[in-house]
């Protein structure tokens, strides 16, 4: 053990004496460890940020699902309340003549009031039944009130399946009355409130107030707030604290785990200041990190807030942090050992360079017999001053080596200057200049061609331009791979047997993805030229195992026409958007094909838009296929710049069809996306076709949803027309024409929504209004029939008796 220990002690002493060696070890360790350590720390914080960001996005998604579910529920309540207010039972009860009088009757009732009182009670009974049916239509409805201001009456359908009536000032629940008096919009959603119950007790309710058509009358629908929280809010966000805050700052809902005192502590001022928006932020609370996510409902004007514990989600990042710590320690230890052994080997060349730089030129054996250039460089090398070193040390070593390196750099710069003046570089630049517009004369071209050794004729030349397709360019970003591909193409062209040994030609690297071939082609015509181009393209593609395209320029009588032929070949390659990639393309063929004018298929466009407006997906896609087939059939008649304007015109037309249903085409692509810019960026006809098929499919799905949502709106408009214009000559066709709808569609939708045919509903409205006129007793029966819309008195009497069981005359005697 002693000899081995002595060896280690001597080794450590040598390291101390050689400071550069020690620095080399430390530097190697830092280079090895620091990048990994820094990248791991960066990755740790990046992962933490991503975890917080993704968690916030997920919580926002949960909040938006909650908002959408709650808005769907309240929209359904709103629509049902609207239909409830338009129900015949409510209208008959509200407008019953002398209703307040019959409510005030007490004791013995006069005999002459009995028939009318019976009819009034029947109307009230139907109102109760309608309210009970409405209450049972939705599980969240706790109770329904109907407030009749003219009768100072509140009637109820309670959660215990009972019906009661009260004077307004005696009613046990007064929490809604002030909102009815101050309503500015219809309906009104109140904040959750603790309402008194009958006969005693309290319950937390969410009330929706809907004013009926008669002034100051209202329907109050009370929703069970606890059930809404349990079945909707809590299920979607069961593990977090939830708050729902109104625009006035009141808490509408909150989770069971959270308390009202916790609300100011979670920093919600930021969320409430951005009402109408959505976002997430983190805060420190109770020694832990909390993530607060908020989103607002435009319909309810409420802000939904979710508070989650980030500790649950960041447990994985803590494990990462521990892993980074252990890995860094092990890496440092391993790097120390590796650096020591590797630095010993690295230091050996340093000592040799040091000896070489100190003037040990006897170890260098320069070649003899070199030309003046070599002697000149040796002279320049000796002119570099190399200082005399008399002591050892890291700084001295580096200084000597630095001087030696400086002389080496002089040598490299000298040969670099010579390389820039070399013939190959000048030859390549000269070949490129021949394909560009220039002012060189034939004499200058001939002289430079002979000087650079370019073997090519000045007459009967032609140009092929080979383009590397995207698949060959290694994702279009790896410049080294692209250059290697061009070198392979150039080698394939030089080794090609197609051009033959007798054909003079040269290859030029012209653009980042193109290679040109200029060759002598005397008196053989265009057809042999195209045949030669196809053979050459097949050989290059086979050798590279990939796909290229080739543009053919015209035959040049003189070398001065070469730039025009090259531009013509480059123009031909642009037609790949029409002809596809991997073909030989010539401007002569394109000019011949463009002899006729392409006619835009406007009839197919109109047919396609008709199918879109009627939401017929299969027919729309089939018609679009026929539209594309028209373009493909005439693509030889089109300029490549005409393709995109054709589809931009089609996109504009389709956009108008979507707009007629209120569908914004930008929504189909996402906010901030310009569909026209996206269309212009597509590079081939196939990509354009796939893009349009996706657009048509998504747009028709949106239109189908819109058609379904408009059904209830149409019924409300039809009932409003019948209620306000019953005295006109109304028919199903007349209403359909007025609303710009199909009569059969109206008939089917009306029967599904109201439960009775359109004409029966119209008869009932006219009879109800005739009852009011008969009760007033001022007009004759035939005049009343005309005023309510019946064409003849006989028909009026017949319909009236079918519905009421009495003739108009009998009804007038009883109620007038």
XYZ file of C-alpha atoms in Angstrom, residues 393-756:
364
model
C 3.649 28.719 -15.128
C 0.221 28.534 -16.510
C 0.268 32.132 -17.790
C 3.658 31.640 -19.497
C 2.474 28.474 -21.177
C -0.627 30.131 -22.524
C 1.316 33.190 -23.684
C 3.776 31.079 -25.663
C 0.997 28.953 -27.127
C -0.989 32.116 -27.938
C 1.882 33.513 -29.969
C 2.204 30.211 -31.787
C -1.547 30.138 -32.489
C -1.356 33.698 -33.805
C 1.176 32.613 -36.375
C -1.073 29.659 -37.260
C -3.991 32.051 -37.827
C -1.788 34.090 -40.161
C -1.149 30.913 -42.104
C -4.899 30.117 -42.290
C -5.797 33.658 -43.445
C -3.099 33.523 -46.103
C -4.457 30.350 -47.635
C -8.023 31.606 -47.253
C -7.190 34.636 -49.387
C -5.639 32.350 -51.952
C -8.702 30.079 -51.859
C -11.084 32.975 -52.603
C -9.068 33.732 -55.719
C -9.015 30.142 -56.858
C -10.437 29.062 -60.179
C -13.316 26.868 -58.906
C -14.851 29.740 -56.965
C -14.603 32.091 -59.909
C -15.942 29.448 -62.262
C -19.078 28.903 -60.141
C -19.764 32.631 -59.977
C -19.307 32.955 -63.729
C -21.770 30.126 -64.424
C -24.341 31.776 -62.153
C -23.888 35.137 -63.886
C -24.658 33.531 -67.275
C -28.181 32.656 -66.009
C -28.837 36.198 -64.766
C -29.471 39.326 -66.780
C -26.034 40.871 -67.417
C -24.245 43.381 -69.611
C -21.312 41.193 -70.715
C -20.530 41.139 -74.428
C -19.916 37.929 -76.382
C -16.218 38.725 -76.471
C -16.058 39.095 -72.680
C -17.981 35.855 -72.194
C -15.729 33.991 -74.634
C -12.554 35.306 -72.960
C -13.659 34.457 -69.422
C -14.979 31.055 -70.538
C -11.608 30.129 -71.998
C -9.732 31.475 -68.958
C -11.807 29.459 -66.484
C -11.814 26.348 -68.695
C -15.589 26.179 -69.192
C -16.234 23.849 -72.164
C -19.578 25.010 -73.580
C -20.762 26.382 -76.925
C -22.120 29.926 -77.242
C -24.959 28.795 -79.542
C -27.905 26.322 -79.483
C -28.160 26.080 -75.695
C -31.016 24.948 -73.485
C -31.775 25.047 -69.730
C -33.285 22.467 -67.381
C -34.175 23.636 -63.835
C -34.445 20.847 -61.220
C -36.366 21.676 -58.032
C -36.071 19.709 -54.777
C -39.551 18.909 -53.486
C -40.301 19.531 -49.794
C -40.058 15.873 -48.768
C -36.430 15.847 -49.951
C -35.472 18.974 -48.020
C -35.555 17.356 -44.557
C -38.529 19.297 -43.231
C -37.454 22.440 -45.078
C -35.297 23.754 -42.202
C -32.138 21.648 -42.145
C -29.890 23.668 -44.463
C -27.097 21.107 -44.273
C -29.414 18.312 -45.417
C -30.694 20.546 -48.210
C -27.150 21.303 -49.408
C -26.289 17.601 -49.315
C -29.331 16.863 -51.487
C -28.219 19.452 -54.030
C -24.712 17.990 -54.095
C -26.179 14.545 -54.759
C -28.286 15.976 -57.603
C -25.292 17.734 -59.121
C -23.198 14.535 -58.915
C -26.052 12.573 -60.504
C -26.237 15.087 -63.369
C -22.470 14.978 -63.971
C -22.479 11.161 -63.942
C -25.653 10.889 -66.017
C -25.540 8.816 -69.191
C -28.624 10.544 -70.555
C -26.715 13.653 -71.634
C -23.908 11.501 -73.031
C -20.184 12.093 -73.173
C -20.446 14.018 -76.434
C -22.851 16.636 -75.024
C -21.169 19.680 -73.483
C -22.970 20.883 -70.351
C -22.443 22.435 -66.935
C -24.385 22.335 -63.635
C -25.155 25.451 -61.554
C -26.333 25.763 -57.939
C -28.796 28.639 -58.494
C -31.169 28.816 -55.473
C -31.539 27.196 -52.058
C -33.623 24.333 -53.497
C -32.897 24.426 -57.242
C -30.132 23.226 -59.558
C -29.836 24.277 -63.236
C -28.328 22.309 -66.145
C -27.137 24.220 -69.236
C -26.188 22.070 -72.240
C -25.533 22.254 -75.968
C -28.554 20.984 -77.942
C -28.115 21.750 -81.657
C -31.024 21.462 -84.110
C -33.076 18.632 -82.541
C -36.397 20.386 -81.887
C -38.659 20.605 -78.833
C -39.963 17.027 -78.773
C -36.519 15.394 -78.363
C -35.800 18.035 -75.709
C -38.863 16.959 -73.645
C -37.925 13.310 -74.050
C -34.409 14.074 -72.799
C -35.853 16.017 -69.817
C -38.064 13.073 -68.766
C -35.152 10.614 -68.989
C -32.933 12.905 -66.942
C -35.638 13.435 -64.271
C -36.269 9.682 -63.977
C -32.557 8.983 -63.531
C -32.105 11.685 -60.852
C -35.195 10.523 -58.906
C -34.049 6.898 -59.070
C -30.570 7.743 -57.865
C -31.767 9.924 -54.966
C -34.696 7.642 -54.065
C -36.867 10.758 -53.793
C -38.906 13.136 -55.921
C -37.885 16.231 -57.910
C -39.647 18.376 -60.515
C -38.087 19.739 -63.720
C -38.836 22.956 -65.607
C -37.846 23.204 -69.285
C -36.704 26.471 -70.863
C -36.762 27.310 -74.544
C -33.816 26.594 -76.900
C -31.447 29.617 -77.112
C -29.861 30.591 -80.396
C -27.161 32.473 -78.516
C -25.805 32.534 -74.985
C -27.263 36.013 -74.481
C -30.779 34.473 -74.457
C -29.847 32.112 -71.620
C -31.289 34.331 -68.796
C -34.701 34.420 -70.559
C -34.683 30.622 -70.965
C -33.793 30.223 -67.278
C -36.638 32.570 -66.191
C -39.010 30.603 -68.420
C -37.999 27.311 -66.734
C -38.469 28.902 -63.271
C -41.937 30.164 -64.324
C -42.889 26.687 -65.528
C -42.031 25.198 -62.105
C -44.577 27.482 -60.461
C -47.313 25.484 -62.196
C -46.677 22.593 -59.782
C -49.722 23.817 -57.839
C -51.816 22.698 -60.846
C -49.886 19.791 -62.334
C -48.494 18.393 -59.078
C -44.911 17.571 -58.175
C -42.556 15.123 -59.850
C -43.317 16.157 -63.470
C -41.552 17.753 -66.428
C -43.247 21.128 -67.023
C -42.758 23.391 -70.037
C -44.172 26.855 -70.727
C -44.868 25.820 -74.341
C -47.415 23.211 -73.170
C -48.973 25.674 -70.741
C -49.380 28.347 -73.449
C -50.970 25.792 -75.769
C -53.391 24.653 -73.050
C -54.342 28.241 -72.190
C -55.903 28.827 -75.587
C -59.420 28.731 -74.109
C -60.840 30.718 -71.206
C -61.912 28.950 -68.009
C -65.569 29.644 -67.092
C -66.278 29.870 -63.365
C -68.906 27.181 -62.395
C -71.366 29.633 -60.796
C -74.299 27.179 -61.021
C -72.426 24.619 -58.919
C -71.541 27.405 -56.462
C -75.223 28.347 -56.074
C -76.226 24.696 -55.719
C -73.558 24.197 -53.042
C -74.773 27.234 -51.093
C -78.377 25.989 -51.265
C -77.311 22.673 -49.697
C -75.345 24.562 -47.009
C -78.317 26.773 -46.126
C -80.524 23.665 -45.850
C -77.841 21.817 -43.795
C -77.550 18.906 -46.301
C -73.992 17.729 -45.609
C -73.668 14.799 -48.032
C -75.187 16.751 -50.917
C -72.972 19.772 -50.174
C -69.775 17.684 -50.187
C -70.859 15.943 -53.404
C -71.508 19.300 -55.114
C -68.151 20.631 -53.904
C -66.534 17.545 -55.447
C -68.210 18.390 -58.763
C -66.922 21.993 -58.419
C -63.340 20.721 -57.963
C -63.777 18.288 -60.869
C -64.625 21.285 -63.112
C -61.336 22.935 -62.118
C -59.290 19.756 -62.579
C -60.829 19.197 -66.000
C -59.777 22.706 -67.065
C -56.520 23.047 -65.106
C -54.529 23.131 -68.358
C -56.452 26.294 -69.277
C -55.604 28.081 -65.997
C -52.657 30.186 -64.920
C -51.265 29.037 -61.570
C -52.169 32.465 -60.118
C -55.863 31.878 -61.023
C -56.369 28.912 -58.675
C -56.420 30.821 -55.388
C -58.766 33.634 -56.617
C -61.277 30.950 -57.731
C -61.365 29.431 -54.255
C -61.335 32.850 -52.555
C -64.500 33.694 -54.542
C -66.036 30.385 -53.435
C -65.024 31.057 -49.789
C -66.678 34.487 -49.900
C -69.889 32.949 -51.239
C -69.900 30.187 -48.582
C -69.210 32.787 -45.894
C -72.383 34.690 -46.895
C -74.387 31.449 -46.573
C -73.026 30.870 -43.062
C -73.673 34.522 -42.119
C -77.359 34.186 -43.042
C -77.668 31.852 -40.022
C -75.521 34.043 -37.779
C -72.536 31.687 -38.022
C -69.253 33.608 -38.116
C -66.694 31.738 -40.211
C -63.834 32.950 -37.931
C -65.471 31.007 -35.056
C -65.090 27.789 -37.081
C -61.303 28.344 -37.173
C -60.792 29.846 -33.717
C -60.298 33.416 -32.511
C -57.582 35.370 -34.268
C -57.486 33.118 -37.358
C -57.910 34.701 -40.793
C -59.478 32.060 -43.113
C -58.383 33.969 -46.228
C -54.762 34.066 -45.039
C -54.918 30.360 -44.178
C -56.321 29.555 -47.642
C -53.578 31.565 -49.385
C -50.890 29.637 -47.461
C -52.010 26.269 -48.900
C -49.539 25.013 -51.515
C -51.453 22.466 -53.574
C -54.905 21.741 -54.957
C -55.228 18.638 -52.746
C -54.609 20.676 -49.588
C -57.187 23.273 -50.701
C -59.805 20.540 -51.290
C -59.268 18.994 -47.822
C -59.424 22.455 -46.236
C -62.794 23.264 -47.859
C -64.275 19.845 -46.992
C -63.431 20.441 -43.319
C -64.910 23.962 -43.453
C -68.192 22.793 -45.042
C -68.577 19.921 -42.535
C -68.050 22.116 -39.459
C -70.208 24.942 -40.815
C -73.191 22.693 -41.578
C -73.011 21.225 -38.058
C -73.280 24.772 -36.636
C -76.235 25.548 -38.941
C -78.039 22.390 -37.800
C -77.691 23.467 -34.172
C -78.928 26.967 -35.039
C -82.014 25.598 -36.858
C -82.952 23.549 -33.768
C -82.480 26.550 -31.443
C -84.657 28.798 -33.610
C -87.660 26.470 -33.384
C -88.880 27.813 -29.999
C -88.345 31.418 -31.151
C -90.571 30.835 -34.184
C -93.426 29.472 -32.028
C -93.289 32.511 -29.728
C -93.477 34.858 -32.751
C -96.433 32.920 -34.230
C -98.394 33.061 -30.936
C -97.668 36.791 -30.682
C -99.040 37.334 -34.206
C -102.210 35.351 -33.393
C -102.758 37.213 -30.107
C -102.305 40.681 -31.627
C -103.671 40.264 -35.188
C -106.479 37.709 -34.777
C -108.948 40.137 -36.417
C -107.119 39.879 -39.786
C -107.567 37.267 -42.497
C -104.953 34.923 -41.001
C -103.952 31.598 -42.541
C -101.042 29.191 -42.148
C -99.625 30.272 -45.530
C -99.977 33.955 -44.587
C -97.991 33.474 -41.367
C -95.375 31.343 -43.137
C -94.855 33.976 -45.809
C -94.566 36.700 -43.179
C -91.898 34.817 -41.208
C -90.206 33.528 -44.387
C -90.749 29.907 -43.303
C -92.160 26.749 -44.855
C -95.918 26.219 -44.022
C -95.477 22.477 -43.432
C -92.584 23.222 -41.063
C -94.737 25.718 -39.108
C -97.663 23.278 -38.866
C -95.490 20.454 -37.548
C -93.538 22.656 -35.124
C -96.692 24.372 -33.792
C -98.433 21.062 -33.037
C -95.338 19.726 -31.259
C -94.953 22.858 -29.095
C -98.596 23.747 -28.193
C -100.314 20.360 -28.422
C -103.028 21.575 -30.822
